[in-house]
Each structure stands twice: as C-alpha cells, then as structure tokens.
CSV table of C-alpha atoms in Angstrom, one decimal:
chain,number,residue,atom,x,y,z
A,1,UNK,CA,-2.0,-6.3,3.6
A,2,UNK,CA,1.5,-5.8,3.0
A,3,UNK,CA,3.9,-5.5,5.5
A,4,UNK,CA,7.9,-5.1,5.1
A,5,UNK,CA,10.8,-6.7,7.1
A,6,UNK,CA,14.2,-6.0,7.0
A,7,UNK,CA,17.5,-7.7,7.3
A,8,UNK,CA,20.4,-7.3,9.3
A,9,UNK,CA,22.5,-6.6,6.5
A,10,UNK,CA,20.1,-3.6,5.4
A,11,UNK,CA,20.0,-2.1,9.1
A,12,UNK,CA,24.2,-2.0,9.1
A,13,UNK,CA,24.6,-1.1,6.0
A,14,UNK,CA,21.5,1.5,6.2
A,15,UNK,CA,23.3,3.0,9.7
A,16,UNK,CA,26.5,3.6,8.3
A,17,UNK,CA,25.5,5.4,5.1
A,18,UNK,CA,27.7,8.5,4.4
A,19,UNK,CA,25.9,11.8,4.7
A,20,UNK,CA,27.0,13.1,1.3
A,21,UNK,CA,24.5,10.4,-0.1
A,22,UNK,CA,21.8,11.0,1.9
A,23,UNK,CA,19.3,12.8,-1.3
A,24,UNK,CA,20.0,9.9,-3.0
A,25,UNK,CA,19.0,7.3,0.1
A,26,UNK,CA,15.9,9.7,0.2
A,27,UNK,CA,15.2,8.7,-3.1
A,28,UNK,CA,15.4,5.5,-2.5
A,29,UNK,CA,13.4,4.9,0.2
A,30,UNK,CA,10.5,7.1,-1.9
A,31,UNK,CA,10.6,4.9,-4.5
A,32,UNK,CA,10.3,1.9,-2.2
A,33,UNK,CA,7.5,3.7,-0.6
A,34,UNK,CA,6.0,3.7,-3.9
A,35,UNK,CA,6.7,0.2,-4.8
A,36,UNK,CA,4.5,-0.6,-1.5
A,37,UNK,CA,2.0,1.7,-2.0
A,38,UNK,CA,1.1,-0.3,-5.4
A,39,UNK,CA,1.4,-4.1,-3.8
A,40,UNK,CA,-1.0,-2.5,-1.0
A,41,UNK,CA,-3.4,-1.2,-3.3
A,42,UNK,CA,-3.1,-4.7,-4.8
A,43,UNK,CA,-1.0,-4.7,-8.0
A,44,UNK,CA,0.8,-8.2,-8.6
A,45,UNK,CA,4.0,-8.0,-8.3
A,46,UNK,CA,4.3,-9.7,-12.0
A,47,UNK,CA,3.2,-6.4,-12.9
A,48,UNK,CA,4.5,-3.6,-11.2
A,49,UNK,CA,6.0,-1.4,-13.5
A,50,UNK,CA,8.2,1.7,-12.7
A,51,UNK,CA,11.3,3.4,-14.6
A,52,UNK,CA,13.4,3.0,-11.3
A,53,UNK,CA,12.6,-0.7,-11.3
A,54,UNK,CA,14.5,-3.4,-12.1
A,55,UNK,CA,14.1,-7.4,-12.1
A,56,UNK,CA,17.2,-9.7,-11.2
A,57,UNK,CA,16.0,-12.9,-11.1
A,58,UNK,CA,15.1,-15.1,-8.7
A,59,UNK,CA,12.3,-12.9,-7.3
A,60,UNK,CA,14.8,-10.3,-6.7
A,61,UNK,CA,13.9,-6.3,-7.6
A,62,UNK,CA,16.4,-3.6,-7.4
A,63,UNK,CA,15.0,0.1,-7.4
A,64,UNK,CA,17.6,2.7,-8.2
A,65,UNK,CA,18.1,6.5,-6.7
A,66,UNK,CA,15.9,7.7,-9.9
A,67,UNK,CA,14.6,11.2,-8.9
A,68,UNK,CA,17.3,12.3,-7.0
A,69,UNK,CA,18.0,14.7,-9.3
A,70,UNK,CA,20.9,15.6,-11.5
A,71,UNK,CA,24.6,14.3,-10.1
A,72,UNK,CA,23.2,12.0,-8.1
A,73,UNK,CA,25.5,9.1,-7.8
A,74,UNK,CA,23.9,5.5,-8.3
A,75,UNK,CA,23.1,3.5,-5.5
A,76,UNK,CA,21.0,0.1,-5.6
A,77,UNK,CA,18.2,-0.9,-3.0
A,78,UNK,CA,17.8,-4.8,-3.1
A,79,UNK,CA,14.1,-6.2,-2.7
A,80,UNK,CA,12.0,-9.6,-2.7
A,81,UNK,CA,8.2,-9.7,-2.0
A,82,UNK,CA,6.8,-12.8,-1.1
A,83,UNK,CA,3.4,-13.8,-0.7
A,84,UNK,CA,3.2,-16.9,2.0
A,85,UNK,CA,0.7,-19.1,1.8
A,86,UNK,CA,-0.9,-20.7,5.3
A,87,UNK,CA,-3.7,-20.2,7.5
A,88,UNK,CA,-3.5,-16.6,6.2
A,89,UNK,CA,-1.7,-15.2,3.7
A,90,UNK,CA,1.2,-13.2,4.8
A,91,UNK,CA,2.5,-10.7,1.9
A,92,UNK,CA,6.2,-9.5,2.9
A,93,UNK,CA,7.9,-7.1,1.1
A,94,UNK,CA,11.7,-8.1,2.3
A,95,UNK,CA,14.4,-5.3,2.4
A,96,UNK,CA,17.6,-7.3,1.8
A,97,UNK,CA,20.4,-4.7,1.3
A,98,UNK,CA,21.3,-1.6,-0.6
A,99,UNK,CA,24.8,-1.1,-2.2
A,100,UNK,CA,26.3,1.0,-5.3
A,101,UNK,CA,27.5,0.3,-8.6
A,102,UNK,CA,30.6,-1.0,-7.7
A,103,UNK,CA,29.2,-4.2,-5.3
A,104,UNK,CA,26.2,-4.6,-7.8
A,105,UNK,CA,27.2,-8.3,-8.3
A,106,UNK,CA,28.1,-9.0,-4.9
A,107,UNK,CA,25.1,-7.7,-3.8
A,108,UNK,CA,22.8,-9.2,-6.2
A,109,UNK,CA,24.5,-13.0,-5.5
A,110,UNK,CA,24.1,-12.5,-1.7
A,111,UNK,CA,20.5,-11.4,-2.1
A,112,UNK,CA,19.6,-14.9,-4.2
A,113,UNK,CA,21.3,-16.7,-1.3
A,114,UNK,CA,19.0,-14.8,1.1
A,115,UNK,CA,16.2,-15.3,-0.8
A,116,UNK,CA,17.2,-19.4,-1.1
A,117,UNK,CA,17.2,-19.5,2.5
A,118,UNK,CA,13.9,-17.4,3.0
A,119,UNK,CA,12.1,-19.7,0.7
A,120,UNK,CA,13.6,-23.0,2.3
A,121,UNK,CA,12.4,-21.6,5.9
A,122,UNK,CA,9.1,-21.1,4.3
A,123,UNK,CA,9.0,-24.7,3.2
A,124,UNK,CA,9.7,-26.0,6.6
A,125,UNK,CA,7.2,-24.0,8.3
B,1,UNK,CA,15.9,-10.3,10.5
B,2,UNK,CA,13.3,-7.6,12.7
B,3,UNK,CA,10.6,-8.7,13.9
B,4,UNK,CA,8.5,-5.5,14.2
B,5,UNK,CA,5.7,-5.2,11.7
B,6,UNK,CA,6.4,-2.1,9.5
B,7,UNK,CA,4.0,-0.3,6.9
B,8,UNK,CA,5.4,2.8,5.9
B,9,UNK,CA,9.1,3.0,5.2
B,10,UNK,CA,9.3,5.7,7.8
B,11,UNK,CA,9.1,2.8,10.2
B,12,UNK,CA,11.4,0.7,8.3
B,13,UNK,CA,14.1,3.0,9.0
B,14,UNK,CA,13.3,5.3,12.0
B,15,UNK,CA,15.6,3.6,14.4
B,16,UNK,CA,18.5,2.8,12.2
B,17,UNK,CA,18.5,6.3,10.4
B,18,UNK,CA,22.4,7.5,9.3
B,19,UNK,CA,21.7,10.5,10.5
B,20,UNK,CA,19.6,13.1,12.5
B,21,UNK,CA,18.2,15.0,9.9
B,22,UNK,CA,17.3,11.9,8.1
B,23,UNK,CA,13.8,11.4,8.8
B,24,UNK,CA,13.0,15.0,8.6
B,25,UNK,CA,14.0,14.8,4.8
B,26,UNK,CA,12.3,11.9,4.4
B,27,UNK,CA,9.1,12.8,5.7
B,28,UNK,CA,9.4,15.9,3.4
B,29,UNK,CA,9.9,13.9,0.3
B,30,UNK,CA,7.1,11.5,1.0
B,31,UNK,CA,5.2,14.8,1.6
B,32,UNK,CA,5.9,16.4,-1.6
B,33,UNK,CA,4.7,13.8,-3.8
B,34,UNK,CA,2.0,11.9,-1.7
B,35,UNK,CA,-0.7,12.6,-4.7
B,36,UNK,CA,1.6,11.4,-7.1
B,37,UNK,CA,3.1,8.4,-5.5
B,38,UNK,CA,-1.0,7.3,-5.0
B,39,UNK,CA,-1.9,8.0,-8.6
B,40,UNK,CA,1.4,6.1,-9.4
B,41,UNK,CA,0.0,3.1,-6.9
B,42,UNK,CA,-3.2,2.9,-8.7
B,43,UNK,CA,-1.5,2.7,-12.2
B,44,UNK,CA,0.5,-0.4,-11.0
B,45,UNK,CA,-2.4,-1.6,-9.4
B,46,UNK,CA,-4.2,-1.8,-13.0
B,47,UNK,CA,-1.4,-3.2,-14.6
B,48,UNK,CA,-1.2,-0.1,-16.9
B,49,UNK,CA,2.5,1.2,-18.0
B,50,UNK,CA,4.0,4.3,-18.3
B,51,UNK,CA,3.4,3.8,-22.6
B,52,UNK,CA,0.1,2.5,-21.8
B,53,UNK,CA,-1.1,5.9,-19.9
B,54,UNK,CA,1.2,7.8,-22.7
B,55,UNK,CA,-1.1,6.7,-25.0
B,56,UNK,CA,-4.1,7.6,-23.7
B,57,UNK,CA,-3.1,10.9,-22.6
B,58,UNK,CA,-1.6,11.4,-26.4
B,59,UNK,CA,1.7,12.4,-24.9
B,60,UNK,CA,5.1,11.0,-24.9
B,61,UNK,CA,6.1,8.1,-22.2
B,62,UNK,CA,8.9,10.4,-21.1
B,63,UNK,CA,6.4,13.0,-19.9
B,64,UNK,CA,4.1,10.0,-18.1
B,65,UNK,CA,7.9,9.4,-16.3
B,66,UNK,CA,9.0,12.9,-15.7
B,67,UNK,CA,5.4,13.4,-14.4
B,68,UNK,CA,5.4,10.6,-11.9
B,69,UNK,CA,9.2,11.3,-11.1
B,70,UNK,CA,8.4,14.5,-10.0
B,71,UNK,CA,6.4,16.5,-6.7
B,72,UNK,CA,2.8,17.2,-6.6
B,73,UNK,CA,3.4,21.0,-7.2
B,74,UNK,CA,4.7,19.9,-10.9
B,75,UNK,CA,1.3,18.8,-11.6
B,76,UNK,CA,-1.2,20.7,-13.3
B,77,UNK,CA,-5.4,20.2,-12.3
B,78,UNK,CA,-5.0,19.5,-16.1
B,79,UNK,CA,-2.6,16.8,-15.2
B,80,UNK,CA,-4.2,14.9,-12.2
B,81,UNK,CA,-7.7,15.2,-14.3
B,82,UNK,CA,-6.2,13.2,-17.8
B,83,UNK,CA,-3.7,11.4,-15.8
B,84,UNK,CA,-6.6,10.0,-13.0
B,85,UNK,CA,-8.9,9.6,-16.7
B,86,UNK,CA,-6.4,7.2,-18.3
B,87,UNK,CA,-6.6,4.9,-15.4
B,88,UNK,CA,-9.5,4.4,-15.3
B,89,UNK,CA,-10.4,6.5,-12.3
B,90,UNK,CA,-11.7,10.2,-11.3
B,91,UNK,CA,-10.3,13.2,-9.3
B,92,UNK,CA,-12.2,14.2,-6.7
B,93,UNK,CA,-11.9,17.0,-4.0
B,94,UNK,CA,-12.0,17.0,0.1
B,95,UNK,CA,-10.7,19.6,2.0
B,96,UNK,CA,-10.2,18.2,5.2
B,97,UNK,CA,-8.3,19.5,8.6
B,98,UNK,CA,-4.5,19.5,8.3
B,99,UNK,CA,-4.1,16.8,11.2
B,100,UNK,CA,-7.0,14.4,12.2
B,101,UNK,CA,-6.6,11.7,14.7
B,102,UNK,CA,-7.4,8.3,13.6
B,103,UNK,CA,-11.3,8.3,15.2
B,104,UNK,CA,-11.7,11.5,13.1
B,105,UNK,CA,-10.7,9.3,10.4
B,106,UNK,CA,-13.1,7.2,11.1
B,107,UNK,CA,-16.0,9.1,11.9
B,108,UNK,CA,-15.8,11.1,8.9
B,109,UNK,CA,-16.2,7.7,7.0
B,110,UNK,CA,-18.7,6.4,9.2
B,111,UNK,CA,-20.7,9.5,8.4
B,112,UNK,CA,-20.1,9.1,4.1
B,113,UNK,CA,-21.5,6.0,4.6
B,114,UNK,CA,-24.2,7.4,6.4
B,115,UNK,CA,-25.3,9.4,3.7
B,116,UNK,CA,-25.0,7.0,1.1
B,117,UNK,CA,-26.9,4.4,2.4
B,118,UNK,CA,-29.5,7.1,2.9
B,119,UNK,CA,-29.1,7.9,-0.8
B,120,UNK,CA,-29.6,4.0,-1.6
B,121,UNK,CA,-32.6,3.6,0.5
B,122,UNK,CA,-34.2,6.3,-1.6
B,123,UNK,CA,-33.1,4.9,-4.8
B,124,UNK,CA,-35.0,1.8,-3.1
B,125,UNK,CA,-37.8,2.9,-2.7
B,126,UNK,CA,-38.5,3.8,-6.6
B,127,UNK,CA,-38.6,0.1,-7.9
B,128,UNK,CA,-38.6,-3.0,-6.6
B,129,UNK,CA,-35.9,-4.2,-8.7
B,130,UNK,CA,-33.8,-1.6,-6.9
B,131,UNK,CA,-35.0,-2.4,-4.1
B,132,UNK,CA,-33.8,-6.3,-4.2
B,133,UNK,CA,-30.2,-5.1,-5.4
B,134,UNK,CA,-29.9,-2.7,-2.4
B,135,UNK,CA,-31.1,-5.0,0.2
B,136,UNK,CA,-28.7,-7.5,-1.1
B,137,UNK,CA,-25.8,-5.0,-1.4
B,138,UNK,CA,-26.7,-4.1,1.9
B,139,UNK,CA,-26.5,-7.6,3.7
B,140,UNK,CA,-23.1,-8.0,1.9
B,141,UNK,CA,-22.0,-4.7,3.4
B,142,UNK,CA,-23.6,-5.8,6.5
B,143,UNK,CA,-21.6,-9.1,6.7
B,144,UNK,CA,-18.6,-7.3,5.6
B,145,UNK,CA,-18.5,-4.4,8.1
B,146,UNK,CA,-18.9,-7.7,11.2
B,147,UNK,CA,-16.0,-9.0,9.4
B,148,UNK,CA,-13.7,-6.0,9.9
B,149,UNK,CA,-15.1,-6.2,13.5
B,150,UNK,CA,-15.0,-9.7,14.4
B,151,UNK,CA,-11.4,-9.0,13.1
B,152,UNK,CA,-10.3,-6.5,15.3
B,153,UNK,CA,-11.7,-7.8,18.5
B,154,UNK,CA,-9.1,-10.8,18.2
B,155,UNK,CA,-6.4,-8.7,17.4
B,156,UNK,CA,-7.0,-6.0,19.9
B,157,UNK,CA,-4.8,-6.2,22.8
B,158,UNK,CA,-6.1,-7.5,26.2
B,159,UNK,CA,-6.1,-6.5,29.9
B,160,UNK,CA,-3.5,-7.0,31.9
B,161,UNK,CA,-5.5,-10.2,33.7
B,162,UNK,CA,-5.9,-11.3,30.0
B,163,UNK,CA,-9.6,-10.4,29.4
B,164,UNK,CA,-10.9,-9.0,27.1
B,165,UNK,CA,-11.9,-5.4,26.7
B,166,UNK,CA,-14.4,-5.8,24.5
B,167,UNK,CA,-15.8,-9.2,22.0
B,168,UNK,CA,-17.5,-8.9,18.5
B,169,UNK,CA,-19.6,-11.8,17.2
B,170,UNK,CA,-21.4,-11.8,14.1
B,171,UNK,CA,-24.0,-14.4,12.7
B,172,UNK,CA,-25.9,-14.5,10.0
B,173,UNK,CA,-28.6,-16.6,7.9
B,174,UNK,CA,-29.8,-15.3,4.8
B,175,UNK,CA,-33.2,-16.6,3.4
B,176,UNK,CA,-36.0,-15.8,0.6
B,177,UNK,CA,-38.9,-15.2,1.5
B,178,UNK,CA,-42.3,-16.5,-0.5
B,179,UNK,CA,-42.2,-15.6,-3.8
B,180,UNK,CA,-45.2,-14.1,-4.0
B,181,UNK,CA,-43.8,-11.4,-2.4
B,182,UNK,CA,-41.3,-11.4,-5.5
B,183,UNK,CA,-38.4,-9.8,-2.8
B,184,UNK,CA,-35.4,-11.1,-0.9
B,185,UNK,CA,-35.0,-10.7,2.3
B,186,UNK,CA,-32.3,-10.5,4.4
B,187,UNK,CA,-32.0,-11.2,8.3
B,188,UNK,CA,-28.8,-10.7,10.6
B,189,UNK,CA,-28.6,-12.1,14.0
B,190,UNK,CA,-26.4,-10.1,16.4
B,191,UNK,CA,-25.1,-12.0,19.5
C-alpha cells in the first residue's frame, strides 16, 4: 500500500501558486494521481511508463503539465518513491517540489539532496 | 515533512490549496478521466508501454497517448473493449448507485463473493478433482479473509480507557486426511 508524503518545500511552494496556472497544477496533480494509481495497483516503479514522465537520476521522477491542453505553460512536479524495508514494508511516494522551466536545475539538484538525506535517515533507522 | 498518511492526492493538497476553487477543479479532472486513469494504472502495472498496446491495437502510439491523455467521454465502447483486450484484461459492466457509503461498499462485495462461492461449491460437487481444488482454494481464501481481519482489529482505534472495541484471532492447522478417502481436508479453528 502506497502512501504519499510531502515536503515543506512542496506545501510553500504549492500555497503560493499563481492562479493563472492553476489548469496546468490540475494537470499535474492528475498525472501524479495517475502515477499512484499504477504503484498501488502494483507496477514497479522500474517500469512505470507514461509520456508526462520523466527520470532524473538518483531515484528522482519529474511529471510535466501534459494534458493541460494547448498554451499551457511548462511546469515540473518533482517525485521519489521509495520502498522501505523493516518490520513492514512501507512504500512512500515523496512529493518533493514543483517548479517551471526556468528553476529546472535548481530544482532537480535540491531534490537529490533531499533524497541523500531521506535515504541516510532510512539507514539510521 | 507531514506526517498525515495521504492516499489520494486530493488529501495531499486539500489544506494547502492556492486557491478556493482549487479542489473543485481538481475533483472534476480526477472525475473526468477516472476510467482512463485505471485502465492507464493497469497498463503500468503490466509493464506494457504505450508502443507495446499500439501494437496490439494496430494503431499508432500517438493515438495509445492521446487516448490515455484524454477524458473518459473521448473513449469509445470500441476503445475501452481493444484497449482493456491488449492488456490483458476485460471490460465489464456494474451500474451501481451514484454515492455508496463505504459498508455499502462492502456488502455489495461480501454478497459477489457469496454467489461465487455458491457457484464453486456446485462446480464441486461434479468431480472430485474439483472438488480438492475448491476446498483448497477455499482454506486459502479462508486464511486470507482472517488476515485482513486479524489486520484491522490491531489497527482499529481503541476506547477512550484503551480497550478494545472489538479482537479478531485466527488459527488454523491444515491436515490430509487418509488417503483412502483420496481428498484433502481442511479444518479452521476460530478462537
């Protein structure tokens, strides 16, 4: 079972998102929705396959605004899913951040930091 | 990082929505393309790419990805019927009521499996061969539905005094009887 948890720079960012954008944030969240749907109904994430996905190494997925119809301006949501081994196995489909175009690479080298740090935490639990 | 377990992005967003209208658009897009974000799910979950379903639909991967980028009114029965074919799966139809609370849910499912075990029994009763399968099927299904209970009870929530409101407990032994009787048999102990 697959559950998602967000971070705090998601929720700001997410808050102050300027309403002219919001068909393309809708997009983006369906296509996440989708993304979850498939680990739920228990596709590897090796294998997950979907025009509006993109891999960034690391572990790191971005999903883009696809099918927000024509105009739409590109935005990036930034996602890890990790399956935690332990007394039970915990699948977590993290919601680092979501960004345009223009803060692509900033975004992308702050998410492999996040995810550094995630992974370390799960090493010394 | 939050804390609160979240399944659906509508609760991975509802209290940190930009704006009030927000979730009502939301909701409507999930809405609109709830059949095709599921047949999209089970594609993933058989590994199958867009190509791969182009191909055995004899269309063009564009189509597979206009198709899936689109809302369940763009989809023909035609659609849904090759589409569901090429992985691996078939369409079926329930009309059911337009909101249903969660022990509807369940009740409705409690009673499909009703009726299929009844179905399995007389299959059962044809052969013997049969007959072992089902029995055996049925102790799995048995052990499995204790699971889901024995789960639950943990989890549920407890009184205020920290009882509980109610405990599951399952235990089983499984054994073969004599072989002259050329069957399995299948015993379940409820505590």
């Amino acid at each position: 079972m697959w559950e998602f948890q967000r971070t705090t720079e998601f929720e700001k960012r997410f808050r102050k998102w300027p309403k002219k954008h919001s068909r393309e944030l809708v997009a983006l969240m369906a296509n996440l929705q989708t993304v979850f749907d498939a680990l739920q109904e228990g596709a590897k994430v090796a294998h997950l396959k979907f025009g509006f996905l993109r891999t960034e190494g690391k572990g790191l997925m971005r999903i883009s605004q696809q099918g927000a119809g024509s105009g739409a301006k590109e935005f990036r949501l930034y996602i890890y899913p990790e399956e935690k081994d332990g007394k039970e196995v915990l699948h977590v489909l993290h919601v680092l951040t979501v960004g345009d175009k223009s803060s692509q690479s900033r975004d992308i080298a702050e998410c492999h930091s996040t995810i550094e740090n995630l992974l370390a935490h799960s090493r010394s639990d | 990082m939050s804390k609160k377990k979240m399944t659906s992005v509508e609760d991975l967003v509802r209290d940190i929505a930009p704006n009030d209208e927000f979730c009502a658009d939301l909701r409507k897009e999930l809405e609109a393309s709830r059949t095709c974000r599921r047949l999209v799910a089970l594609r993933a979950s058989k590994g199958f790419s867009q190509s791969d379903i182009a191909e055995r639909m004899g269309c063009t991967q564009s189509r597979i990805s206009k198709l899936e980028n689109s809302t369940d009114d763009k989809w023909s029965v035609e659609d849904l019927r090759a589409y569901a074919k090429a992985i691996d799966c078939r369409v079926g139809l329930s009309v059911l009521p337009l909101h249903m609370e969660p022990v509807e849910e369940v009740n409705l499912i409690a009673a499909a499996v009703e009726r299929r075990m009844f179905s399995l029994l007389k299959l059962a009763e044809k052969d013997a061969d049969i007959a072992n399968g089902v029995s055996t099927f049925m102790f799995e299904l048995f052990v499995r539905f204790g699971a889901i209970f024995g789960t639950t009870s943990k989890r549920f929530p407890r009184r205020a005094d920290g009882t509980r409101y109610f405990e599951c407990t399952v235990g089983m032994s499984e054994h073969e009887v004599s072989r002259e009787e050329d069957s399995m048999e299948n015993e379940v102990v409820c505590e």
